[in-house]
Amino acid sequence: MTTGAGWVVVVPIKLLAAAKSRLAHPDRTALALAMAQDTVAAASGIDRDVVAAVIVVTNDDEARTRMVHLRGVDQSTEGTCGDRDTHPHVIVVPDVPDAGLNAALAHGAAVAVHRWPGTGVAALSADLAALRPSELQAALLAAPSRGRALVSDATGTGTVLLAAAPGTPLRPQFGPASRAAHVGSGARDLTAQLGESVRGLRRDVDTLDDLREAVSLGVGPRTRQVLAAGPSAAGPSAAG
């Protein structure tokens, strides 16, 4: 068990076969995995005094295997992790509840609190193909020292980041109109404060239009590789 300040970021990855059902692209599954890898890589690229660790919560075998290729990944077979002298920057844990996104996030938060007491916990969407480490760092540094805070998606209705200060329950309510749900439960909305500086953080990818915008912002290397290898989602030919 380790202690210290900063944040633990929790990234849930659903079974890839069911991921991104609204993304009408022939490489939908590969894109879902690539975007998750780029998201986790961006989160793990932040200095450890800000982000102590990244927890990936998934029951997908392919996602688990691919995450091993990211630097410093540890695969845990238990719902909580045992004591260690040092911690990896990224760990992968199974989705023990297996009861949807919010249950997976609550489970990841419990792992974080057990292993890194004294840190805040932040839930991060897994489909942020254009995320930059500096954007996530800016959002976490803007979060208040007490309570919860959020950053909304590009449409202003969803949530891409929900941060709970040390000692504050995460209480995730992701899903339709999650921004309103989180604000209604007391979370502070940081979106306007951060403004244009976090466009990549706010650009989650559910549709081809979302993907085109993410490409225009500059996607991560794994997403870029999938797009280069198959039919382009950024061009007119992908519209169908």
PDB file of N, CA, C and O in Angstrom, residues 71-133:
ATOM      1  N   ARG A  71       4.075   1.272 -21.317  1.00  0.00           N
ATOM      2  CA  ARG A  71       5.164   1.243 -20.342  1.00  0.00           C
ATOM      3  C   ARG A  71       4.640   1.044 -18.926  1.00  0.00           C
ATOM      4  O   ARG A  71       3.625   1.602 -18.512  1.00  0.00           O
ATOM      5  N   GLY A  72       5.371   0.223 -18.176  1.00  0.00           N
ATOM      6  CA  GLY A  72       5.116   0.096 -16.751  1.00  0.00           C
ATOM      7  C   GLY A  72       3.785  -0.502 -16.377  1.00  0.00           C
ATOM      8  O   GLY A  72       3.233  -0.179 -15.337  1.00  0.00           O
ATOM      9  N   VAL A  73       3.251  -1.406 -17.187  1.00  0.00           N
ATOM     10  CA  VAL A  73       1.938  -1.961 -16.882  1.00  0.00           C
ATOM     11  C   VAL A  73       2.074  -3.212 -16.039  1.00  0.00           C
ATOM     12  O   VAL A  73       2.897  -4.077 -16.281  1.00  0.00           O
ATOM     13  N   ASP A  74       1.224  -3.316 -15.029  1.00  0.00           N
ATOM     14  CA  ASP A  74       1.145  -4.498 -14.181  1.00  0.00           C
ATOM     15  C   ASP A  74      -0.252  -5.071 -14.294  1.00  0.00           C
ATOM     16  O   ASP A  74      -1.235  -4.347 -14.176  1.00  0.00           O
ATOM     17  N   GLN A  75      -0.364  -6.372 -14.542  1.00  0.00           N
ATOM     18  CA  GLN A  75      -1.673  -7.001 -14.596  1.00  0.00           C
ATOM     19  C   GLN A  75      -1.996  -7.592 -13.232  1.00  0.00           C
ATOM     20  O   GLN A  75      -1.243  -8.398 -12.696  1.00  0.00           O
ATOM     21  N   SER A  76      -3.116  -7.194 -12.670  1.00  0.00           N
ATOM     22  CA  SER A  76      -3.571  -7.721 -11.392  1.00  0.00           C
ATOM     23  C   SER A  76      -4.725  -8.667 -11.632  1.00  0.00           C
ATOM     24  O   SER A  76      -5.625  -8.391 -12.408  1.00  0.00           O
ATOM     25  N   THR A  77      -4.715  -9.809 -10.973  1.00  0.00           N
ATOM     26  CA  THR A  77      -5.792 -10.781 -11.145  1.00  0.00           C
ATOM     27  C   THR A  77      -6.819 -10.679 -10.033  1.00  0.00           C
ATOM     28  O   THR A  77      -7.789 -11.412 -10.009  1.00  0.00           O
ATOM     29  N   GLU A  78      -6.594  -9.756  -9.114  1.00  0.00           N
ATOM     30  CA  GLU A  78      -7.516  -9.593  -7.998  1.00  0.00           C
ATOM     31  C   GLU A  78      -8.200  -8.237  -8.081  1.00  0.00           C
ATOM     32  O   GLU A  78      -7.744  -7.331  -8.764  1.00  0.00           O
ATOM     33  N   GLY A  79      -9.312  -8.116  -7.339  1.00  0.00           N
ATOM     34  CA  GLY A  79     -10.035  -6.860  -7.329  1.00  0.00           C
ATOM     35  C   GLY A  79      -9.279  -5.744  -6.644  1.00  0.00           C
ATOM     36  O   GLY A  79      -9.441  -4.588  -6.956  1.00  0.00           O
ATOM     37  N   THR A  80      -8.430  -6.101  -5.668  1.00  0.00           N
ATOM     38  CA  THR A  80      -7.562  -5.112  -5.037  1.00  0.00           C
ATOM     39  C   THR A  80      -6.146  -5.646  -5.080  1.00  0.00           C
ATOM     40  O   THR A  80      -5.912  -6.839  -5.218  1.00  0.00           O
ATOM     41  N   CYS A  81      -5.177  -4.747  -4.950  1.00  0.00           N
ATOM     42  CA  CYS A  81      -3.782  -5.122  -5.136  1.00  0.00           C
ATOM     43  C   CYS A  81      -3.081  -5.261  -3.798  1.00  0.00           C
ATOM     44  O   CYS A  81      -3.371  -4.567  -2.842  1.00  0.00           O
ATOM     45  N   GLY A  82      -2.140  -6.172  -3.721  1.00  0.00           N
ATOM     46  CA  GLY A  82      -1.404  -6.383  -2.492  1.00  0.00           C
ATOM     47  C   GLY A  82      -0.374  -5.298  -2.274  1.00  0.00           C
ATOM     48  O   GLY A  82      -0.127  -4.443  -3.118  1.00  0.00           O
ATOM     49  N   ASP A  83       0.268  -5.355  -1.102  1.00  0.00           N
ATOM     50  CA  ASP A  83       1.279  -4.360  -0.772  1.00  0.00           C
ATOM     51  C   ASP A  83       2.485  -4.507  -1.693  1.00  0.00           C
ATOM     52  O   ASP A  83       2.912  -5.598  -2.021  1.00  0.00           O
ATOM     53  N   ARG A  84       3.076  -3.383  -2.080  1.00  0.00           N
ATOM     54  CA  ARG A  84       4.265  -3.368  -2.911  1.00  0.00           C
ATOM     55  C   ARG A  84       5.144  -2.221  -2.436  1.00  0.00           C
ATOM     56  O   ARG A  84       4.671  -1.205  -1.963  1.00  0.00           O
ATOM     57  N   ASP A  85       6.468  -2.421  -2.612  1.00  0.00           N
ATOM     58  CA  ASP A  85       7.380  -1.354  -2.250  1.00  0.00           C
ATOM     59  C   ASP A  85       7.257  -0.179  -3.226  1.00  0.00           C
ATOM     60  O   ASP A  85       7.390   0.968  -2.851  1.00  0.00           O
ATOM     61  N   THR A  86       7.058  -0.495  -4.482  1.00  0.00           N
ATOM     62  CA  THR A  86       6.865   0.541  -5.491  1.00  0.00           C
ATOM     63  C   THR A  86       5.635   0.177  -6.296  1.00  0.00           C
ATOM     64  O   THR A  86       5.232  -0.980  -6.361  1.00  0.00           O
ATOM     65  N   HIS A  87       5.047   1.168  -6.923  1.00  0.00           N
ATOM     66  CA  HIS A  87       3.862   0.895  -7.724  1.00  0.00           C
ATOM     67  C   HIS A  87       4.154   1.163  -9.191  1.00  0.00           C
ATOM     68  O   HIS A  87       4.934   2.052  -9.521  1.00  0.00           O
ATOM     69  N   PRO A  88       3.548   0.397 -10.089  1.00  0.00           N
ATOM     70  CA  PRO A  88       3.670   0.703 -11.507  1.00  0.00           C
ATOM     71  C   PRO A  88       2.848   1.945 -11.832  1.00  0.00           C
ATOM     72  O   PRO A  88       1.925   2.303 -11.096  1.00  0.00           O
ATOM     73  N   HIS A  89       3.179   2.587 -12.918  1.00  0.00           N
ATOM     74  CA  HIS A  89       2.408   3.774 -13.286  1.00  0.00           C
ATOM     75  C   HIS A  89       1.031   3.384 -13.813  1.00  0.00           C
ATOM     76  O   HIS A  89       0.094   4.148 -13.713  1.00  0.00           O
ATOM     77  N   VAL A  90       0.929   2.185 -14.389  1.00  0.00           N
ATOM     78  CA  VAL A  90      -0.343   1.699 -14.923  1.00  0.00           C
ATOM     79  C   VAL A  90      -0.572   0.287 -14.415  1.00  0.00           C
ATOM     80  O   VAL A  90       0.338  -0.538 -14.452  1.00  0.00           O
ATOM     81  N   ILE A  91      -1.781   0.016 -13.932  1.00  0.00           N
ATOM     82  CA  ILE A  91      -2.142  -1.353 -13.605  1.00  0.00           C
ATOM     83  C   ILE A  91      -3.451  -1.689 -14.314  1.00  0.00           C
ATOM     84  O   ILE A  91      -4.249  -0.810 -14.621  1.00  0.00           O
ATOM     85  N   VAL A  92      -3.633  -2.972 -14.583  1.00  0.00           N
ATOM     86  CA  VAL A  92      -4.854  -3.452 -15.215  1.00  0.00           C
ATOM     87  C   VAL A  92      -5.539  -4.390 -14.231  1.00  0.00           C
ATOM     88  O   VAL A  92      -4.928  -5.341 -13.753  1.00  0.00           O
ATOM     89  N   VAL A  93      -6.803  -4.111 -13.929  1.00  0.00           N
ATOM     90  CA  VAL A  93      -7.558  -4.952 -13.002  1.00  0.00           C
ATOM     91  C   VAL A  93      -8.844  -5.408 -13.673  1.00  0.00           C
ATOM     92  O   VAL A  93      -9.380  -4.721 -14.540  1.00  0.00           O
ATOM     93  N   PRO A  94      -9.340  -6.578 -13.303  1.00  0.00           N
ATOM     94  CA  PRO A  94     -10.597  -7.055 -13.892  1.00  0.00           C
ATOM     95  C   PRO A  94     -11.791  -6.259 -13.384  1.00  0.00           C
ATOM     96  O   PRO A  94     -11.782  -5.728 -12.276  1.00  0.00           O
ATOM     97  N   ASP A  95     -12.796  -6.200 -14.214  1.00  0.00           N
ATOM     98  CA  ASP A  95     -14.059  -5.567 -13.843  1.00  0.00           C
ATOM     99  C   ASP A  95     -14.856  -6.575 -13.031  1.00  0.00           C
ATOM    100  O   ASP A  95     -15.684  -7.311 -13.553  1.00  0.00           O
ATOM    101  N   VAL A  96     -14.586  -6.617 -11.743  1.00  0.00           N
ATOM    102  CA  VAL A  96     -15.191  -7.627 -10.876  1.00  0.00           C
ATOM    103  C   VAL A  96     -16.715  -7.508 -10.819  1.00  0.00           C
ATOM    104  O   VAL A  96     -17.417  -8.521 -10.930  1.00  0.00           O
ATOM    105  N   PRO A  97     -17.288  -6.313 -10.687  1.00  0.00           N
ATOM    106  CA  PRO A  97     -18.761  -6.247 -10.646  1.00  0.00           C
ATOM    107  C   PRO A  97     -19.404  -6.698 -11.950  1.00  0.00           C
ATOM    108  O   PRO A  97     -20.481  -7.301 -11.940  1.00  0.00           O
ATOM    109  N   ASP A  98     -18.750  -6.366 -13.087  1.00  0.00           N
ATOM    110  CA  ASP A  98     -19.272  -6.713 -14.416  1.00  0.00           C
ATOM    111  C   ASP A  98     -20.735  -6.292 -14.531  1.00  0.00           C
ATOM    112  O   ASP A  98     -21.591  -7.056 -14.967  1.00  0.00           O
ATOM    113  N   ALA A  99     -21.009  -5.044 -14.136  1.00  0.00           N
ATOM    114  CA  ALA A  99     -22.389  -4.552 -14.086  1.00  0.00           C
ATOM    115  C   ALA A  99     -22.528  -3.176 -14.715  1.00  0.00           C
ATOM    116  O   ALA A  99     -23.357  -2.378 -14.312  1.00  0.00           O
ATOM    117  N   GLY A 100     -21.698  -2.898 -15.721  1.00  0.00           N
ATOM    118  CA  GLY A 100     -21.812  -1.630 -16.414  1.00  0.00           C
ATOM    119  C   GLY A 100     -20.728  -0.640 -16.046  1.00  0.00           C
ATOM    120  O   GLY A 100     -19.901  -0.871 -15.154  1.00  0.00           O
ATOM    121  N   LEU A 101     -20.753   0.505 -16.752  1.00  0.00           N
ATOM    122  CA  LEU A 101     -19.702   1.505 -16.651  1.00  0.00           C
ATOM    123  C   LEU A 101     -19.539   2.073 -15.245  1.00  0.00           C
ATOM    124  O   LEU A 101     -18.429   2.146 -14.716  1.00  0.00           O
ATOM    125  N   ASN A 102     -20.622   2.482 -14.619  1.00  0.00           N
ATOM    126  CA  ASN A 102     -20.512   3.121 -13.310  1.00  0.00           C
ATOM    127  C   ASN A 102     -20.036   2.153 -12.234  1.00  0.00           C
ATOM    128  O   ASN A 102     -19.263   2.530 -11.352  1.00  0.00           O
ATOM    129  N   ALA A 103     -20.467   0.910 -12.325  1.00  0.00           N
ATOM    130  CA  ALA A 103     -19.988  -0.098 -11.375  1.00  0.00           C
ATOM    131  C   ALA A 103     -18.495  -0.350 -11.572  1.00  0.00           C
ATOM    132  O   ALA A 103     -17.747  -0.524 -10.596  1.00  0.00           O
ATOM    133  N   ALA A 104     -18.050  -0.376 -12.837  1.00  0.00           N
ATOM    134  CA  ALA A 104     -16.624  -0.568 -13.112  1.00  0.00           C
ATOM    135  C   ALA A 104     -15.802   0.584 -12.548  1.00  0.00           C
ATOM    136  O   ALA A 104     -14.728   0.382 -11.967  1.00  0.00           O
ATOM    137  N   LEU A 105     -16.304   1.820 -12.710  1.00  0.00           N
ATOM    138  CA  LEU A 105     -15.592   2.975 -12.181  1.00  0.00           C
ATOM    139  C   LEU A 105     -15.553   2.968 -10.655  1.00  0.00           C
ATOM    140  O   LEU A 105     -14.524   3.302 -10.053  1.00  0.00           O
ATOM    141  N   ALA A 106     -16.663   2.600 -10.033  1.00  0.00           N
ATOM    142  CA  ALA A 106     -16.690   2.518  -8.573  1.00  0.00           C
ATOM    143  C   ALA A 106     -15.699   1.466  -8.082  1.00  0.00           C
ATOM    144  O   ALA A 106     -15.025   1.659  -7.059  1.00  0.00           O
ATOM    145  N   HIS A 107     -15.609   0.360  -8.805  1.00  0.00           N
ATOM    146  CA  HIS A 107     -14.651  -0.682  -8.438  1.00  0.00           C
ATOM    147  C   HIS A 107     -13.219  -0.167  -8.582  1.00  0.00           C
ATOM    148  O   HIS A 107     -12.384  -0.351  -7.685  1.00  0.00           O
ATOM    149  N   GLY A 108     -12.927   0.489  -9.708  1.00  0.00           N
ATOM    150  CA  GLY A 108     -11.596   1.049  -9.886  1.00  0.00           C
ATOM    151  C   GLY A 108     -11.258   2.072  -8.816  1.00  0.00           C
ATOM    152  O   GLY A 108     -10.115   2.135  -8.332  1.00  0.00           O
ATOM    153  N   ALA A 109     -12.244   2.881  -8.420  1.00  0.00           N
ATOM    154  CA  ALA A 109     -12.019   3.856  -7.354  1.00  0.00           C
ATOM    155  C   ALA A 109     -11.702   3.165  -6.035  1.00  0.00           C
ATOM    156  O   ALA A 109     -10.846   3.626  -5.270  1.00  0.00           O
ATOM    157  N   ALA A 110     -12.372   2.051  -5.766  1.00  0.00           N
ATOM    158  CA  ALA A 110     -12.102   1.302  -4.535  1.00  0.00           C
ATOM    159  C   ALA A 110     -10.685   0.750  -4.537  1.00  0.00           C
ATOM    160  O   ALA A 110      -9.990   0.762  -3.505  1.00  0.00           O
ATOM    161  N   VAL A 111     -10.232   0.249  -5.691  1.00  0.00           N
ATOM    162  CA  VAL A 111      -8.850  -0.223  -5.808  1.00  0.00           C
ATOM    163  C   VAL A 111      -7.883   0.928  -5.552  1.00  0.00           C
ATOM    164  O   VAL A 111      -6.896   0.776  -4.826  1.00  0.00           O
ATOM    165  N   ALA A 112      -8.185   2.088  -6.125  1.00  0.00           N
ATOM    166  CA  ALA A 112      -7.318   3.251  -5.957  1.00  0.00           C
ATOM    167  C   ALA A 112      -7.216   3.672  -4.495  1.00  0.00           C
ATOM    168  O   ALA A 112      -6.124   3.931  -3.981  1.00  0.00           O
ATOM    169  N   VAL A 113      -8.352   3.744  -3.826  1.00  0.00           N
ATOM    170  CA  VAL A 113      -8.360   4.170  -2.425  1.00  0.00           C
ATOM    171  C   VAL A 113      -7.610   3.173  -1.550  1.00  0.00           C
ATOM    172  O   VAL A 113      -6.906   3.555  -0.606  1.00  0.00           O
ATOM    173  N   HIS A 114      -7.747   1.879  -1.867  1.00  0.00           N
ATOM    174  CA  HIS A 114      -7.047   0.851  -1.088  1.00  0.00           C
ATOM    175  C   HIS A 114      -5.537   0.944  -1.281  1.00  0.00           C
ATOM    176  O   HIS A 114      -4.776   0.861  -0.314  1.00  0.00           O
ATOM    177  N   ARG A 115      -5.119   1.121  -2.510  1.00  0.00           N
ATOM    178  CA  ARG A 115      -3.693   1.038  -2.803  1.00  0.00           C
ATOM    179  C   ARG A 115      -2.966   2.370  -2.676  1.00  0.00           C
ATOM    180  O   ARG A 115      -1.788   2.412  -2.341  1.00  0.00           O
ATOM    181  N   TRP A 116      -3.664   3.456  -2.967  1.00  0.00           N
ATOM    182  CA  TRP A 116      -3.056   4.783  -2.890  1.00  0.00           C
ATOM    183  C   TRP A 116      -3.882   5.690  -1.979  1.00  0.00           C
ATOM    184  O   TRP A 116      -4.473   6.680  -2.434  1.00  0.00           O
ATOM    185  N   PRO A 117      -3.963   5.387  -0.694  1.00  0.00           N
ATOM    186  CA  PRO A 117      -4.734   6.247   0.209  1.00  0.00           C
ATOM    187  C   PRO A 117      -4.138   7.648   0.241  1.00  0.00           C
ATOM    188  O   PRO A 117      -2.936   7.833   0.148  1.00  0.00           O
ATOM    189  N   GLY A 118      -5.019   8.624   0.338  1.00  0.00           N
ATOM    190  CA  GLY A 118      -4.560  10.004   0.372  1.00  0.00           C
ATOM    191  C   GLY A 118      -4.504  10.677  -0.979  1.00  0.00           C
ATOM    192  O   GLY A 118      -4.202  11.869  -1.055  1.00  0.00           O
ATOM    193  N   THR A 119      -4.786   9.927  -2.056  1.00  0.00           N
ATOM    194  CA  THR A 119      -4.836  10.534  -3.378  1.00  0.00           C
ATOM    195  C   THR A 119      -6.288  10.770  -3.785  1.00  0.00           C
ATOM    196  O   THR A 119      -7.208  10.138  -3.273  1.00  0.00           O
ATOM    197  N   GLY A 120      -6.488  11.670  -4.734  1.00  0.00           N
ATOM    198  CA  GLY A 120      -7.790  11.832  -5.343  1.00  0.00           C
ATOM    199  C   GLY A 120      -8.003  10.763  -6.403  1.00  0.00           C
ATOM    200  O   GLY A 120      -7.045  10.134  -6.866  1.00  0.00           O
ATOM    201  N   VAL A 121      -9.247  10.553  -6.794  1.00  0.00           N
ATOM    202  CA  VAL A 121      -9.580   9.568  -7.828  1.00  0.00           C
ATOM    203  C   VAL A 121     -10.309  10.278  -8.955  1.00  0.00           C
ATOM    204  O   VAL A 121     -11.253  11.034  -8.712  1.00  0.00           O
ATOM    205  N   ALA A 122      -9.868  10.032 -10.183  1.00  0.00           N
ATOM    206  CA  ALA A 122     -10.481  10.670 -11.349  1.00  0.00           C
ATOM    207  C   ALA A 122     -10.897   9.614 -12.353  1.00  0.00           C
ATOM    208  O   ALA A 122     -10.081   8.770 -12.749  1.00  0.00           O
ATOM    209  N   ALA A 123     -12.157   9.633 -12.755  1.00  0.00           N
ATOM    210  CA  ALA A 123     -12.673   8.732 -13.788  1.00  0.00           C
ATOM    211  C   ALA A 123     -12.512   9.419 -15.136  1.00  0.00           C
ATOM    212  O   ALA A 123     -12.926  10.567 -15.316  1.00  0.00           O
ATOM    213  N   LEU A 124     -11.920   8.703 -16.104  1.00  0.00           N
ATOM    214  CA  LEU A 124     -11.615   9.269 -17.409  1.00  0.00           C
ATOM    215  C   LEU A 124     -12.201   8.398 -18.509  1.00  0.00           C
ATOM    216  O   LEU A 124     -12.045   7.173 -18.489  1.00  0.00           O
ATOM    217  N   SER A 125     -12.876   9.018 -19.479  1.00  0.00           N
ATOM    218  CA  SER A 125     -13.396   8.276 -20.620  1.00  0.00           C
ATOM    219  C   SER A 125     -12.253   7.610 -21.380  1.00  0.00           C
ATOM    220  O   SER A 125     -11.143   8.146 -21.459  1.00  0.00           O
ATOM    221  N   ALA A 126     -12.544   6.471 -22.008  1.00  0.00           N
ATOM    222  CA  ALA A 126     -11.506   5.692 -22.689  1.00  0.00           C
ATOM    223  C   ALA A 126     -11.410   6.003 -24.173  1.00  0.00           C
ATOM    224  O   ALA A 126     -10.602   5.376 -24.872  1.00  0.00           O
ATOM    225  N   ASP A 127     -12.201   6.946 -24.677  1.00  0.00           N
ATOM    226  CA  ASP A 127     -12.255   7.189 -26.116  1.00  0.00           C
ATOM    227  C   ASP A 127     -11.769   8.581 -26.480  1.00  0.00           C
ATOM    228  O   ASP A 127     -12.305   9.229 -27.370  1.00  0.00           O
ATOM    229  N   LEU A 128     -10.711   9.032 -25.809  1.00  0.00           N
ATOM    230  CA  LEU A 128     -10.190  10.382 -26.021  1.00  0.00           C
ATOM    231  C   LEU A 128      -8.954  10.293 -26.915  1.00  0.00           C
ATOM    232  O   LEU A 128      -7.815  10.435 -26.462  1.00  0.00           O
ATOM    233  N   ALA A 129      -9.194  10.077 -28.189  1.00  0.00           N
ATOM    234  CA  ALA A 129      -8.116   9.799 -29.134  1.00  0.00           C
ATOM    235  C   ALA A 129      -7.144  10.960 -29.289  1.00  0.00           C
ATOM    236  O   ALA A 129      -5.979  10.754 -29.643  1.00  0.00           O
ATOM    237  N   ALA A 130      -7.596  12.185 -29.046  1.00  0.00           N
ATOM    238  CA  ALA A 130      -6.756  13.370 -29.227  1.00  0.00           C
ATOM    239  C   ALA A 130      -6.279  13.962 -27.898  1.00  0.00           C
ATOM    240  O   ALA A 130      -5.795  15.102 -27.866  1.00  0.00           O
ATOM    241  N   LEU A 131      -6.399  13.219 -26.827  1.00  0.00           N
ATOM    242  CA  LEU A 131      -6.010  13.732 -25.508  1.00  0.00           C
ATOM    243  C   LEU A 131      -4.510  13.987 -25.430  1.00  0.00           C
ATOM    244  O   LEU A 131      -3.696  13.165 -25.865  1.00  0.00           O
ATOM    245  N   ARG A 132      -4.146  15.122 -24.844  1.00  0.00           N
ATOM    246  CA  ARG A 132      -2.751  15.445 -24.547  1.00  0.00           C
ATOM    247  C   ARG A 132      -2.537  15.363 -23.036  1.00  0.00           C
ATOM    248  O   ARG A 132      -3.420  15.765 -22.260  1.00  0.00           O
ATOM    249  N   PRO A 133      -1.385  14.861 -22.594  1.00  0.00           N
ATOM    250  CA  PRO A 133      -1.113  14.838 -21.155  1.00  0.00           C
ATOM    251  C   PRO A 133      -1.286  16.206 -20.500  1.00  0.00           C
ATOM    252  O   PRO A 133      -1.799  16.296 -19.385  1.00  0.00           O
TER     253      PRO A 133
END
